Amino acid sequence: QVEISYWINGNYKSKETLELVNSEDLMTNLELSVLEGTAWFDDIRVIPLQAIQNISLSEHGAIANAISQGTYMGNTQYASYAIDGDQSSSWSSQGDMPAWLKVKFDKVYEIEQVGVWWASHKHTFSIELSLDGNNWTEVVSSRSSNNSEGSAPVHELFPIDLTKAQYIKLKISSTSAPSSHIFQASVGEIEAFTDILADTVNLKFSIAVHQNPAATKYANIVVAAESPLQEAPFVSVKSAVDSVAVPMVLLQNSNTVYSGSYVFKSSSSHAIYSHVTTETGASKDSVRTVNVVLAKPAALTTVSSLDKKASLVITPKTIDKETYFISEVTTENGTEVYSFSPGISFNDKIQLEIKYDAISYTDVSKLFIYEMTEEGWMPVRSQVYQSENKLKAYVGTLGKYKISSNPSFEGYNRIPETFALKQNYPNPFNPTTTLQYDLPETDHVSLFIYNILGKQVATLVNGFQLAGKYSLTWDAKSDLGDRLASGIYFYQIRTSSISQVKKMILMK
């Protein structure tokens, strides 16, 4: 199978699986062709089937030794015969009892199954594994073999709990051979099985980019593995202007985390390639692609994700020095997650926009942009622009964001398409009334109350407001806190482009 995540003609396809045909041959190259349109390939990986292999073989570098080596028909039956892959050749002990046969593998493996081919005689035995050849763990307790005296070779397999080991030992306490027999123990093969692809498939490591908050062009690339590596990971960064190898060094007080310095030089996509190899020899490659944008003071700059669905608007008031912004899109549990950095303080809040797929939601008015915090995913005050299939929010710091619906939300996030000042209710009223208005654009808004003589008596709103639907209650009090007399009053709303007035009656 091949798993592919990609963008094609503006649409993101996450982790699509393709079945390979005629895949019995060794695959050394994989070619993907875009027959129509434009595509960006984000992540391509081959998913192998499980491959169980006996690593207790001389052809795989295993070495065997035993308490002794018997003879049969004048031929020595060496310990190496028990790891040659040929069940018809066997090792035997000379006459010693108890006896043992020990095998050292070429490296440490995670063993999930052991086995024995019995050549002749019935045996009472146990099997142990060890990491260092000194400290042993019994994985098959003492028991009798299933063969009978003089039978053809019999194969026994024993599934065990996954155990890391570089040694296996077969301990034989007795056999059915008479004490006068030319040999006692008789073993065709001793086996240890591992999934040779498990280390590679399960090998997990992460890549992080940490910008210097004082000078964002400088960054540390950090590779963190779940288990110790044979050597420092190989890391390179390819941008529009160059491809640079990043020397990695092990962090102090850690045996799994490496760091290397990198300098951003251009606004472009940057592909961060890494290759790691564990102490057990498993290796894995990863490519992480981010978009890098240089924003300059006094300039309007847009920082977009590579799939063009999320963006930041950096206004002239946001920064006071050149700043490199990084964006990345990943998929978590089937949902696109957008990450932006640097994580520094800005002079003004930053406008964040994320587009959504309209067919995925039944009620877009309950959509929110969520931000990852120490407490988990938390909703940010959001605006839904239904005609453009996008959400907008204003954030003070940068981090990870996604779109999600909140079915229990009783409000209304969808932005109205036209301005409206609605009639207050109830009207006439005493002592309170509700005023509502729709604001299609973020703007400075003032809402004042005037008496019949045109004198301003109360201020309900006077400041910057996000686009949306608003509702507020007036208690018929003046700005000084005095209760106003019965009569006719006017309420006027003003924005940068609109002014509207409506009449209401206070009747006591």
XYZ file of C-alpha atoms in Angstrom:
508
model
C 0.000 0.000 0.000
C 1.006 3.625 -0.490
C -0.462 6.380 1.697
C -0.543 9.886 0.170
C -1.613 13.287 1.504
C -1.760 16.018 -1.103
C -3.450 19.137 -2.455
C -4.898 19.024 -5.954
C -6.713 21.879 -7.650
C -7.098 23.596 -4.290
C -8.604 20.579 -2.485
C -6.761 18.741 0.292
C -6.750 14.944 0.279
C -5.628 13.461 3.575
C -4.018 10.025 3.907
C -5.506 8.385 0.855
C -4.449 4.751 0.517
C -3.563 3.221 -2.839
C -3.232 -0.539 -3.313
C -0.146 -1.618 -5.245
C -0.507 -4.344 -7.870
C 2.237 -6.768 -8.919
C 4.021 -5.857 -5.711
C 5.865 -9.152 -5.206
C 8.982 -7.652 -6.745
C 11.233 -5.387 -4.710
C 10.059 -1.799 -5.146
C 12.949 0.626 -5.459
C 11.172 3.590 -7.082
C 7.699 5.084 -6.796
C 6.547 7.532 -9.451
C 3.448 9.700 -9.055
C 2.102 11.601 -12.052
C -0.435 14.430 -12.106
C -2.369 13.935 -15.327
C -4.537 17.024 -14.998
C -4.444 20.126 -12.805
C -1.885 21.122 -10.178
C -0.925 19.101 -7.121
C 1.269 19.580 -4.051
C 2.344 16.321 -2.431
C 2.570 16.733 1.341
C 3.400 13.250 2.593
C 4.054 9.998 0.729
C 4.813 6.778 2.547
C 4.877 3.078 1.737
C 2.975 0.992 4.278
C 4.565 -2.477 4.357
C 2.848 -5.665 5.390
C 4.123 -7.459 8.483
C 7.338 -9.373 7.781
C 8.164 -12.075 10.366
C 11.728 -13.365 10.099
C 13.824 -15.895 11.982
C 16.911 -13.939 13.015
C 18.530 -16.947 14.716
C 20.310 -17.918 11.510
C 23.984 -17.800 10.578
C 23.063 -16.094 7.311
C 21.742 -13.166 9.402
C 24.940 -12.946 11.450
C 23.915 -15.189 14.353
C 26.613 -17.166 16.238
C 25.923 -20.380 18.188
C 27.798 -22.214 20.922
C 26.897 -25.054 23.268
C 27.958 -26.970 26.327
C 29.443 -29.625 24.040
C 29.190 -31.103 20.565
C 28.376 -34.758 19.988
C 29.091 -37.000 17.005
C 26.960 -39.184 14.819
C 28.394 -41.782 12.460
C 31.799 -40.208 13.004
C 30.640 -36.676 12.116
C 30.738 -33.845 14.631
C 27.346 -32.207 15.178
C 28.351 -28.575 15.681
C 26.273 -25.915 17.428
C 26.245 -23.955 14.158
C 24.132 -26.729 12.601
C 21.221 -25.514 14.756
C 21.232 -22.115 13.013
C 21.980 -23.088 9.405
C 18.329 -23.158 8.285
C 18.496 -26.884 7.486
C 16.339 -29.039 9.768
C 18.059 -32.221 8.521
C 21.367 -31.178 10.071
C 21.426 -30.933 13.850
C 23.435 -30.118 16.933
C 23.813 -32.661 19.684
C 25.438 -32.643 23.090
C 28.086 -35.227 23.785
C 26.719 -36.751 26.932
C 26.346 -33.823 29.263
C 23.089 -33.383 31.072
C 21.771 -30.865 31.747
C 22.837 -29.296 28.422
C 22.450 -25.915 26.794
C 22.581 -24.311 23.351
C 23.072 -20.545 23.118
C 22.790 -18.170 20.120
C 23.890 -14.537 19.848
C 22.058 -12.422 17.224
C 23.800 -9.729 15.188
C 21.995 -7.021 17.192
C 19.137 -6.437 19.622
C 15.678 -7.399 18.350
C 12.171 -7.418 19.741
C 11.379 -11.148 19.829
C 7.735 -12.143 19.550
C 8.014 -15.897 18.954
C 10.559 -18.671 19.526
C 10.731 -22.164 18.078
C 12.608 -25.464 18.088
C 13.054 -28.237 15.535
C 13.654 -31.454 17.475
C 15.939 -33.926 15.682
C 15.522 -37.035 17.835
C 14.775 -38.064 21.418
C 12.186 -36.459 23.663
C 13.444 -33.492 25.680
C 12.537 -31.675 28.864
C 13.462 -28.071 28.204
C 12.966 -24.337 28.777
C 13.914 -21.253 26.723
C 15.435 -17.989 27.961
C 16.258 -14.614 26.367
C 18.860 -12.032 27.329
C 19.998 -8.555 26.316
C 23.580 -8.927 27.524
C 24.213 -12.680 27.730
C 24.436 -12.536 31.538
C 20.946 -11.720 32.783
C 18.292 -14.093 31.467
C 14.490 -14.059 31.279
C 12.576 -17.296 30.955
C 10.035 -17.013 28.135
C 9.118 -20.706 27.773
C 8.823 -22.545 31.067
C 10.007 -26.107 31.601
C 8.041 -28.678 29.592
C 8.384 -31.802 27.450
C 8.848 -31.683 23.709
C 6.064 -32.954 21.460
C 8.204 -35.382 19.482
C 8.702 -39.041 20.199
C 11.761 -41.255 20.219
C 13.022 -41.876 16.700
C 10.340 -39.715 15.017
C 10.894 -37.424 12.040
C 11.900 -33.837 12.935
C 9.096 -32.081 14.834
C 8.603 -28.303 14.878
C 7.282 -26.433 17.926
C 6.498 -22.696 18.019
C 5.926 -20.580 21.139
C 4.393 -17.067 20.936
C 5.778 -14.909 23.750
C 5.340 -11.400 25.113
C 7.379 -8.957 23.038
C 10.896 -9.087 24.532
C 14.044 -7.195 23.559
C 16.998 -9.556 23.329
C 20.308 -10.306 21.609
C 20.685 -13.834 22.986
C 18.538 -16.964 23.134
C 19.321 -20.057 25.217
C 17.747 -23.488 25.022
C 18.163 -25.286 28.357
C 17.696 -29.061 28.329
C 17.373 -30.813 31.677
C 16.829 -34.374 30.420
C 16.177 -36.504 27.314
C 14.638 -39.866 26.546
C 18.037 -41.190 25.290
C 19.672 -43.800 27.483
C 22.722 -42.568 29.371
C 24.913 -44.811 27.240
C 23.717 -43.208 23.998
C 26.364 -41.617 21.751
C 24.638 -38.250 22.177
C 21.924 -36.793 24.376
C 20.374 -33.469 23.302
C 19.499 -33.330 19.596
C 18.245 -30.083 18.035
C 17.683 -29.423 14.334
C 17.090 -25.643 14.641
C 16.652 -23.063 17.419
C 14.564 -20.102 16.211
C 13.766 -16.546 17.288
C 11.260 -14.530 15.295
C 10.860 -10.786 14.978
C 8.807 -8.497 12.781
C 11.705 -6.979 10.849
C 9.512 -4.047 9.831
C 8.020 -3.390 13.262
C 10.834 -1.119 14.426
C 10.543 0.920 11.246
C 6.751 1.133 11.275
C 6.564 1.895 15.015
C 9.585 4.183 15.078
C 8.300 7.562 16.152
C 10.093 10.870 16.233
C 9.085 14.498 15.957
C 10.553 17.562 14.283
C 10.065 21.012 15.767
C 11.175 24.472 14.652
C 11.877 26.925 17.492
C 12.411 30.522 16.376
C 14.525 32.967 18.322
C 11.935 35.441 19.731
C 14.382 38.345 19.504
C 15.512 37.577 15.934
C 13.035 35.321 14.153
C 15.315 34.572 11.170
C 17.332 32.341 13.506
C 15.826 29.022 14.509
C 16.679 25.716 16.115
C 15.474 22.543 14.434
C 14.843 19.893 17.078
C 14.475 16.160 16.429
C 13.111 14.137 19.351
C 13.016 10.339 19.106
C 11.207 7.910 21.405
C 14.279 5.662 21.688
C 18.063 6.229 21.490
C 19.597 6.608 18.028
C 22.752 5.049 16.598
C 23.998 8.491 15.627
C 22.815 12.055 15.210
C 19.917 12.326 12.717
C 20.589 13.680 9.253
C 18.602 16.872 8.671
C 18.481 19.129 5.618
C 16.286 22.099 4.706
C 15.360 22.903 1.124
C 13.956 26.347 0.276
C 13.498 28.358 -2.878
C 17.068 29.657 -2.676
C 19.154 26.721 -1.417
C 19.384 23.314 0.238
C 21.294 23.247 3.516
C 22.417 20.336 5.700
C 21.864 21.105 9.378
C 24.455 19.605 11.778
C 22.628 18.070 14.756
C 24.023 17.671 18.272
C 22.648 15.726 21.233
C 21.140 17.987 23.888
C 22.712 17.884 27.309
C 21.022 15.503 29.779
C 19.177 13.735 26.963
C 19.877 10.640 24.883
C 17.040 11.071 22.386
C 16.764 14.824 21.578
C 18.977 16.585 19.017
C 19.156 20.221 17.951
C 20.680 22.169 15.052
C 20.807 25.830 14.030
C 19.201 27.205 10.855
C 18.825 30.693 9.355
C 15.807 31.666 7.247
C 16.773 33.671 4.158
C 13.659 33.865 1.991
C 9.884 33.819 1.810
C 9.026 30.382 0.375
C 8.040 26.881 1.317
C 10.738 25.066 3.289
C 10.957 21.264 3.230
C 12.661 19.877 6.354
C 13.957 16.375 5.652
C 15.198 14.107 8.430
C 16.556 10.564 8.602
C 16.993 8.692 11.887
C 18.374 5.260 12.766
C 17.742 3.620 16.137
C 20.227 1.551 18.104
C 18.430 -1.570 16.866
C 19.083 -0.551 13.254
C 15.546 0.564 12.373
C 15.521 3.696 10.245
C 12.901 6.124 9.061
C 12.625 9.258 6.941
C 10.299 12.205 7.385
C 9.614 15.411 5.486
C 7.896 18.355 7.154
C 6.943 21.222 4.861
C 6.235 24.718 6.183
C 5.556 28.067 4.540
C 7.864 30.917 5.562
C 6.972 34.591 4.992
C 9.045 37.657 5.816
C 6.888 40.555 7.046
C 8.295 44.083 7.199
C 7.149 47.021 9.356
C 4.684 49.458 7.780
C 3.713 46.884 5.136
C 0.529 44.826 4.834
C 1.523 41.143 4.642
C -0.521 37.958 4.308
C 0.857 34.711 5.728
C -0.939 31.763 4.122
C -0.872 28.035 4.786
C 0.321 25.861 1.920
C -3.220 24.650 1.221
C -4.379 28.314 1.008
C -7.191 27.697 3.506
C -5.741 29.581 6.482
C -4.060 32.970 6.613
C -2.849 35.739 8.896
C -3.125 39.428 8.029
C -0.121 41.337 9.356
C -0.993 45.036 9.401
C 1.534 47.910 9.623
C 0.665 48.197 13.333
C 1.369 44.530 14.147
C 5.188 44.568 14.156
C 7.953 47.143 14.469
C 10.808 45.073 12.971
C 11.317 42.467 10.265
C 9.714 39.199 11.353
C 9.705 35.742 9.782
C 6.338 34.000 10.112
C 5.932 30.226 9.718
C 2.727 28.388 8.835
C 2.047 24.660 8.638
C -0.978 22.449 8.025
C -1.301 18.961 9.497
C -4.152 16.518 9.998
C -5.245 15.313 13.437
C -8.117 12.828 13.704
C -9.282 13.761 10.216
C -9.314 17.523 10.902
C -6.928 20.091 9.411
C -4.877 21.825 12.100
C -3.063 25.061 11.273
C 0.050 26.126 13.155
C 1.524 29.629 13.065
C 4.628 31.092 14.690
C 6.588 32.879 16.110
C 5.063 32.700 19.573
C 5.880 36.270 20.565
C 3.878 39.309 21.662
C 2.659 41.679 18.954
C 1.711 45.343 18.982
C -1.835 44.605 17.839
C -4.116 41.598 17.504
C -3.697 39.597 14.310
C -6.556 38.716 12.009
C -6.792 34.949 11.448
C -8.965 33.470 8.694
C -9.713 29.782 8.049
C -11.905 28.484 5.238
C -14.362 25.639 5.849
C -16.136 23.045 3.731
C -19.811 24.083 3.677
C -21.162 20.574 3.113
C -19.499 19.365 6.316
C -21.679 21.463 8.655
C -25.449 21.748 9.028
C -25.420 24.960 11.090
C -22.455 27.207 10.348
C -23.608 29.773 12.916
C -22.249 27.438 15.609
C -18.761 27.190 14.109
C -15.736 28.413 16.036
C -12.014 28.695 15.510
C -10.459 26.687 18.334
C -7.020 27.382 19.780
C -4.782 24.820 21.498
C -4.073 25.932 25.075
C -2.653 24.311 28.195
C -6.229 23.236 29.025
C -6.760 21.741 25.548
C -8.735 23.055 22.575
C -10.599 26.236 23.540
C -12.952 28.323 21.330
C -11.925 31.804 20.239
C -14.502 34.503 19.552
C -15.216 33.845 15.890
C -17.098 35.311 12.961
C -18.641 33.149 10.248
C -18.753 34.683 6.755
C -21.142 32.232 5.130
C -21.023 33.751 1.632
C -17.232 33.214 1.613
C -17.172 29.927 3.576
C -14.666 31.266 6.076
C -14.218 32.039 9.758
C -12.396 35.033 11.128
C -10.919 35.688 14.565
C -8.448 38.078 16.159
C -5.620 36.544 18.195
C -2.992 38.102 20.414
C -0.431 35.301 20.167
C 0.137 32.562 17.601
C -0.198 28.802 17.994
C -2.332 25.900 16.708
C -5.862 26.403 15.365
C -8.688 24.367 13.884
C -12.387 24.719 13.007
C -15.028 22.864 14.992
C -18.730 23.160 15.766
C -20.206 23.742 19.222
C -23.773 22.333 19.109
C -24.584 23.646 22.614
C -23.721 27.240 21.654
C -26.893 29.319 21.919
C -25.514 32.393 20.191
C -25.122 33.226 16.522
C -21.659 33.489 14.947
C -22.785 34.023 11.355
C -22.045 37.542 10.145
C -25.009 39.439 8.637
C -24.611 40.467 5.021
C -26.269 43.889 5.442
C -26.424 46.558 8.126
C -29.642 46.796 10.154
C -30.804 48.798 13.168
C -33.926 47.086 14.512
C -36.867 48.548 16.394
C -36.504 48.262 20.123
C -38.836 45.970 22.063
C -40.996 46.320 23.981
C -42.035 49.723 22.748
C -43.453 51.581 24.634
C -41.403 50.254 27.541
C -40.947 50.551 31.293
C -38.375 50.311 32.730
C -36.153 48.357 30.266
C -36.031 47.726 26.528
C -33.862 45.718 24.136
C -32.013 47.229 21.178
C -30.541 45.082 18.387
C -28.409 45.772 15.322
C -26.510 43.854 12.633
C -22.958 44.882 11.792
C -21.633 43.349 8.533
C -18.114 44.773 8.909
C -15.761 45.282 11.819
C -15.904 49.005 12.593
C -15.994 51.754 15.202
C -19.582 51.905 16.482
C -21.427 54.479 18.588
C -24.969 54.095 19.902
C -26.379 57.162 21.701
C -29.761 58.004 23.254
C -31.280 61.494 22.726
C -34.306 63.181 24.305
C -37.024 65.049 22.397
C -34.902 68.214 22.496
C -31.961 66.476 20.777
C -29.805 66.359 23.884
C -27.633 63.252 24.290
C -28.651 61.590 27.556
C -27.068 58.100 27.408
C -24.171 56.309 25.715
C -24.738 52.585 25.082
C -21.812 51.855 22.742
C -18.773 53.880 21.743
C -15.856 51.793 20.482
C -14.402 49.197 18.129
C -16.698 46.210 17.454
C -16.297 43.059 15.419
C -18.801 42.320 12.706
C -21.799 40.388 14.019
C -25.250 40.555 15.542
C -25.609 42.599 18.718
C -28.280 42.843 21.380
C -28.239 45.048 24.471
C -30.616 46.230 27.165
C -31.217 49.858 28.231
C -32.680 50.563 31.679
C -33.876 54.131 30.927
C -31.042 55.677 32.944
C -28.852 58.560 31.860
C -25.049 58.523 31.738
C -25.188 60.101 35.231
C -27.284 57.222 36.573
C -30.526 59.221 36.837
C -33.834 57.655 35.853
C -35.275 59.518 32.887
C -38.785 60.873 32.674
C -41.515 59.443 30.485
C -41.463 60.681 26.940
C -40.178 60.185 23.415
C -36.515 59.273 22.938
C -34.356 58.603 19.887
C -31.503 56.116 19.524
C -28.872 56.689 16.859
C -26.196 54.285 15.634
C -23.133 55.427 13.697
C -20.284 53.610 11.947
C -17.656 54.952 9.580
C -20.159 54.753 6.718
C -23.689 54.503 8.174
C -25.930 56.532 10.477
C -29.479 55.475 11.413
C -32.035 56.749 13.937
C -35.175 55.178 15.441
C -37.773 56.410 17.924
C -38.914 54.806 21.179
C -41.320 55.721 23.983
C -40.681 55.473 27.718
C -44.079 55.265 29.452
C -44.309 55.044 33.221
